[in-house]
Coordinates of C-alpha atoms in Angstrom, one line a residue:
X909 CA -42.3 20.9 25.8
X910 CA -44.4 17.8 26.9
X911 CA -44.2 14.6 25.0
X912 CA -47.6 13.2 23.8
X913 CA -48.3 9.3 23.5
X914 CA -49.6 7.8 20.4
X915 CA -53.0 7.3 22.3
X916 CA -53.3 11.0 22.9
X917 CA -52.6 11.0 26.6
X918 CA -49.8 13.1 28.1
X919 CA -46.8 11.6 29.9
X920 CA -43.8 13.0 31.5
X921 CA -40.7 13.2 29.7
X922 CA -37.8 10.7 30.2
X923 CA -35.5 13.4 31.7
X924 CA -36.1 14.3 35.2
X925 CA -36.6 18.1 34.6
X926 CA -38.8 20.1 32.5
X927 CA -37.7 21.7 29.2
X928 CA -35.0 20.7 26.7
X929 CA -32.1 18.2 27.2
X930 CA -29.4 20.8 27.0
X931 CA -27.0 18.5 28.7
X932 CA -26.1 17.1 25.5
X933 CA -23.3 18.6 23.2
X934 CA -24.5 20.9 20.5
X935 CA -23.3 18.7 17.9
X936 CA -25.5 15.7 19.0
X937 CA -28.7 18.0 19.0
X938 CA -30.9 19.1 16.2
X939 CA -33.9 21.2 16.9
X940 CA -36.9 21.8 14.4
X941 CA -39.1 24.7 15.2
X942 CA -42.8 23.6 15.4
X943 CA -46.0 25.6 15.7
X944 CA -45.5 27.2 19.1
X945 CA -42.8 24.9 20.5
X946 CA -39.5 23.2 19.6
X947 CA -39.0 19.5 19.3
X948 CA -35.8 17.4 19.9
X949 CA -35.3 15.0 17.1
X950 CA -32.0 13.4 18.2
X951 CA -28.6 13.6 16.6
X952 CA -28.5 14.9 13.1
X953 CA -27.2 13.2 9.9
X954 CA -24.3 15.5 9.3
X955 CA -23.3 17.8 6.2
X956 CA -23.3 16.7 2.6
X957 CA -21.0 13.9 1.8
X958 CA -19.2 13.8 5.0
X959 CA -19.1 10.2 6.3
X960 CA -20.8 9.0 3.1
X961 CA -19.4 6.7 0.6
X962 CA -16.4 8.2 -1.4
X963 CA -16.9 8.3 -5.1
X964 CA -14.6 6.0 -7.2
X965 CA -12.3 8.2 -9.3
X966 CA -11.0 6.8 -12.6
X967 CA -7.3 6.1 -12.5
X968 CA -5.3 8.2 -14.7
X969 CA -1.8 6.7 -15.3
X970 CA 1.3 9.1 -15.7
X971 CA 3.9 6.8 -16.9
X972 CA 4.3 4.3 -19.8
X973 CA 4.1 1.4 -17.5
X974 CA 0.8 2.7 -16.1
X975 CA -0.8 3.2 -19.5
X976 CA 0.1 -0.4 -20.6
X977 CA -1.4 -1.8 -17.5
X978 CA -4.5 0.2 -17.9
X979 CA -4.9 -0.9 -21.6
X980 CA -4.5 -4.6 -20.5
X981 CA -1.2 -5.1 -22.3
X982 CA 0.6 -6.1 -19.2
X983 CA -1.5 -8.5 -17.0
X984 CA 1.1 -9.8 -14.4
X985 CA 3.7 -8.6 -12.1
X986 CA 6.2 -11.0 -13.5
X987 CA 6.3 -9.3 -16.9
X988 CA 7.5 -6.1 -15.0
X989 CA 10.4 -7.9 -13.3
X990 CA 11.4 -10.0 -16.2
X991 CA 12.2 -6.9 -18.2
X992 CA 13.3 -4.8 -15.2
X993 CA 10.9 -2.1 -16.1
X994 CA 11.0 0.9 -13.7
X995 CA 7.8 1.5 -11.8
X996 CA 8.5 5.0 -11.0
X997 CA 11.5 7.1 -10.3
X998 CA 11.6 8.3 -6.7
X999 CA 13.6 11.2 -5.3
X1000 CA 14.2 11.5 -1.5
X1001 CA 15.3 14.7 0.3
X1002 CA 16.4 14.8 4.0
X1003 CA 16.7 17.7 6.4
X1004 CA 19.3 18.0 9.0
X1005 CA 18.3 19.2 12.5
X1006 CA 17.2 18.2 16.0
X1007 CA 13.6 18.1 15.5
X1008 CA 11.6 15.3 16.4
X1009 CA 10.5 13.2 13.6
X1010 CA 8.7 9.8 13.2
X1011 CA 10.0 6.9 11.1
X1012 CA 7.4 4.3 9.8
X1013 CA 8.1 0.8 8.4
X1014 CA 5.4 -0.6 6.3
X1015 CA 5.4 -4.1 4.7
X1016 CA 3.0 -5.3 2.1
X1017 CA 2.5 -8.6 0.4
X1018 CA -0.1 -10.9 -1.2
X1019 CA 1.0 -14.1 0.7
X1020 CA 1.7 -15.6 -2.9
X1021 CA 5.2 -14.7 -3.8
X1022 CA 5.3 -10.9 -3.7
X1023 CA 6.4 -8.7 -0.9
X1024 CA 7.5 -5.1 -0.4
X1025 CA 9.0 -2.9 2.4
X1026 CA 8.8 1.0 2.7
X1027 CA 10.5 3.2 5.1
X1028 CA 9.6 6.9 5.5
X1029 CA 10.4 9.5 8.1
X1030 CA 8.4 12.7 8.6
X1031 CA 7.5 15.2 11.3
X1032 CA 3.9 13.8 11.4
X1033 CA 2.9 10.2 12.0
X1034 CA 0.1 10.2 9.4
X1035 CA 2.5 11.6 6.7
X1036 CA 5.2 9.0 7.6
X1037 CA 2.6 6.1 7.3
X1038 CA 1.4 7.5 4.0
X1039 CA 4.7 7.8 2.4
X1040 CA 5.9 4.4 3.7
X1041 CA 2.9 2.7 2.1
X1042 CA 3.7 4.4 -1.2
X1043 CA 7.2 3.3 -1.2
X1044 CA 6.3 -0.2 -0.2
X1045 CA 4.1 -0.5 -3.1
X1046 CA 7.0 0.7 -5.3
X1047 CA 9.5 -1.6 -3.9
X1048 CA 7.6 -4.9 -4.5
X1049 CA 9.9 -7.9 -5.3
X1050 CA 9.1 -11.3 -6.5
X1051 CA 9.9 -14.2 -4.1
X1052 CA 11.1 -17.6 -5.3
X1053 CA 10.1 -20.6 -3.3
X1054 CA 11.2 -24.1 -3.4
X1055 CA 11.2 -27.4 -1.6
X1056 CA 13.1 -29.1 1.3
X1057 CA 13.2 -32.6 0.0
X1058 CA 11.1 -34.2 -2.6
X1059 CA 9.0 -32.0 -4.9
X1060 CA 5.6 -33.0 -3.6
X1061 CA 2.7 -30.4 -3.7
X1062 CA 3.5 -26.7 -3.9
X1063 CA 6.7 -24.9 -3.0
X1064 CA 6.6 -24.1 0.8
X1065 CA 10.1 -23.0 1.7
X1066 CA 13.1 -20.9 0.5
X1067 CA 14.9 -22.7 -2.4
X1068 CA 18.3 -22.5 -0.8
X1069 CA 20.3 -20.7 1.9
X1070 CA 20.1 -17.1 1.6
X1071 CA 21.6 -14.3 3.6
X1072 CA 20.7 -10.6 4.1
X1073 CA 22.4 -7.9 5.8
X1074 CA 21.7 -4.3 7.0
X1075 CA 24.1 -2.5 9.5
X1076 CA 25.1 -5.0 12.0
X1077 CA 22.3 -7.4 11.6
X1078 CA 22.9 -10.5 9.6
X1079 CA 20.0 -12.7 8.8
X1080 CA 20.3 -16.2 7.2
X1081 CA 17.2 -18.2 5.9
X1082 CA 17.4 -21.9 5.9
X1083 CA 15.0 -24.3 4.2
X1084 CA 12.8 -26.3 6.5
X1085 CA 10.7 -29.4 6.0
X1086 CA 6.9 -29.2 5.4
X1087 CA 5.0 -28.6 8.6
X1088 CA 7.9 -27.0 10.5
X1089 CA 6.4 -23.4 10.3
X1090 CA 8.4 -20.2 10.3
X1091 CA 10.9 -20.4 13.3
X1092 CA 12.0 -16.8 13.7
X1093 CA 11.5 -13.6 15.6
X1094 CA 8.3 -11.6 15.2
X1095 CA 9.8 -9.1 12.9
X1096 CA 11.0 -11.4 10.0
X1097 CA 8.0 -13.7 10.7
X1098 CA 5.6 -11.1 9.4
X1099 CA 7.6 -10.5 6.3
X1100 CA 8.1 -14.1 5.4
X1101 CA 4.3 -14.8 5.9
X1102 CA 3.4 -12.0 3.6
X1103 CA 6.1 -13.3 1.0
X1104 CA 4.1 -16.7 1.0
X1105 CA 6.8 -18.8 2.8
X1106 CA 5.2 -21.3 5.1
X1107 CA 8.2 -23.2 6.5
X1108 CA 11.7 -21.7 7.2
X1109 CA 14.5 -21.6 9.7
X1110 CA 16.3 -18.4 10.6
X1111 CA 19.5 -17.4 12.0
X1112 CA 20.2 -13.8 13.1
X1113 CA 23.2 -12.1 14.5
X1114 CA 24.0 -8.5 15.5
X1115 CA 21.9 -5.9 17.1
X1116 CA 18.5 -7.3 16.2
X1117 CA 16.8 -5.0 18.7
X1118 CA 17.0 -2.3 16.1
X1119 CA 13.7 -3.0 14.3
X1120 CA 14.6 -1.0 10.9
X1121 CA 17.8 -2.9 10.4
X1122 CA 16.2 -6.3 11.2
X1123 CA 13.4 -5.8 8.9
X1124 CA 15.8 -4.5 6.1
X1125 CA 18.0 -7.5 6.5
X1126 CA 15.0 -9.8 6.2
X1127 CA 13.9 -8.0 3.1
X1128 CA 17.4 -8.2 1.7
X1129 CA 17.5 -12.0 2.2
X1130 CA 14.0 -12.5 0.7
X1131 CA 14.9 -10.5 -2.6
X1132 CA 18.0 -12.7 -2.9
X1133 CA 16.1 -15.8 -3.5
X1134 CA 16.2 -15.3 -7.4
X1135 CA 19.9 -14.4 -7.4
X1136 CA 21.0 -18.1 -7.2
X1137 CA 20.4 -20.0 -10.3
X1138 CA 19.6 -23.8 -9.7
X1139 CA 19.9 -26.3 -12.5
X1140 CA 16.3 -26.2 -13.2
X1141 CA 16.9 -22.6 -14.5
X1142 CA 19.7 -23.4 -16.8
X1143 CA 17.7 -23.1 -20.1
X1144 CA 18.4 -21.5 -23.4
X1145 CA 18.0 -17.8 -23.1
X1146 CA 15.4 -16.7 -25.6
X1147 CA 15.4 -13.1 -26.1
X1148 CA 12.0 -11.4 -26.3
X1149 CA 10.9 -7.8 -26.9
X1150 CA 10.3 -5.6 -23.9
X1151 CA 6.8 -4.5 -23.5
X1152 CA 8.1 -0.9 -24.4
X1153 CA 9.3 -2.2 -27.8
X1154 CA 6.4 -4.5 -28.5
X1155 CA 3.6 -1.9 -27.8
X1156 CA 5.5 1.1 -29.3
X1157 CA 2.9 1.7 -31.8
X1158 CA 0.1 1.6 -29.4
X1159 CA 1.8 4.1 -27.0
X1160 CA 2.5 6.6 -29.8
X1161 CA -1.1 6.2 -31.2
X1162 CA -2.9 6.7 -28.0
X1163 CA -0.8 9.2 -26.3
X1164 CA 0.6 11.8 -28.6
X1165 CA 1.3 15.5 -27.5
X1166 CA -1.1 18.0 -29.2
X1167 CA 0.9 21.1 -30.4
X1168 CA -1.2 24.2 -30.6
X1169 CA -0.1 26.6 -33.5
X1170 CA -0.2 30.3 -32.7
X1171 CA -1.9 32.4 -35.4
X1172 CA -0.7 36.0 -35.9
X1173 CA -3.2 38.7 -35.5
X1174 CA -4.1 40.7 -38.6
X1175 CA -2.6 44.1 -38.9
X1176 CA -4.9 47.0 -37.6
X1177 CA -5.0 50.2 -39.7
X1178 CA -4.5 53.3 -37.8
X1179 CA -5.1 56.8 -39.0

């Protein structure tokens, strides 16, 4: 095979030997038989949809909460936590043994008052990470933020001193003035940043080298920010209907089970 220039003159191939470049792996070669010879056209484009853009599938909710969210009846996360609606019941099974397993810790947050932590153990790393992501999304909690001194600007720190504990690790979050930053170890710093807290002092005690307990203690402390009621929350309680009660007719009307009645076959005359 001899390459031909556009002007019509022959030139030598760029590889130092005559013939085809068989030193490349087979998956990077694509040969097209021509009239009397074969020509190398470079790497192929692969099969079908591999490597292409995945098609967007329509979300099909399986719970009442999911159906209300899809129908735009619930428009914020605060409505879920206000009535303590269960996101999805989760069952966990463990297996005893001496097999090597991998434990993944995943933290998610929107940097604006919501954070979640998921822990999953599995025999494979990918399975552990995938399960931890799902559990982190199901364990999202709202984070209350406050001020260190005067109420100027947006809330930037924790509203009061809160303490979280897991195992021997005890973590205490202390409000800090604006501009201080997050004074803590790398593990709680990531969780506090994802929760939307800009300034905070921390005090840790125990075996903080255990990453799992350290992260769980931080998440426990963050989730307790709404447990202390300050005087600004001493308001008259107004009872409102839960979304399940308010949109009962909508759930029944749009999602009813269809029962199929069996008809008896007519008798067949036999002789």
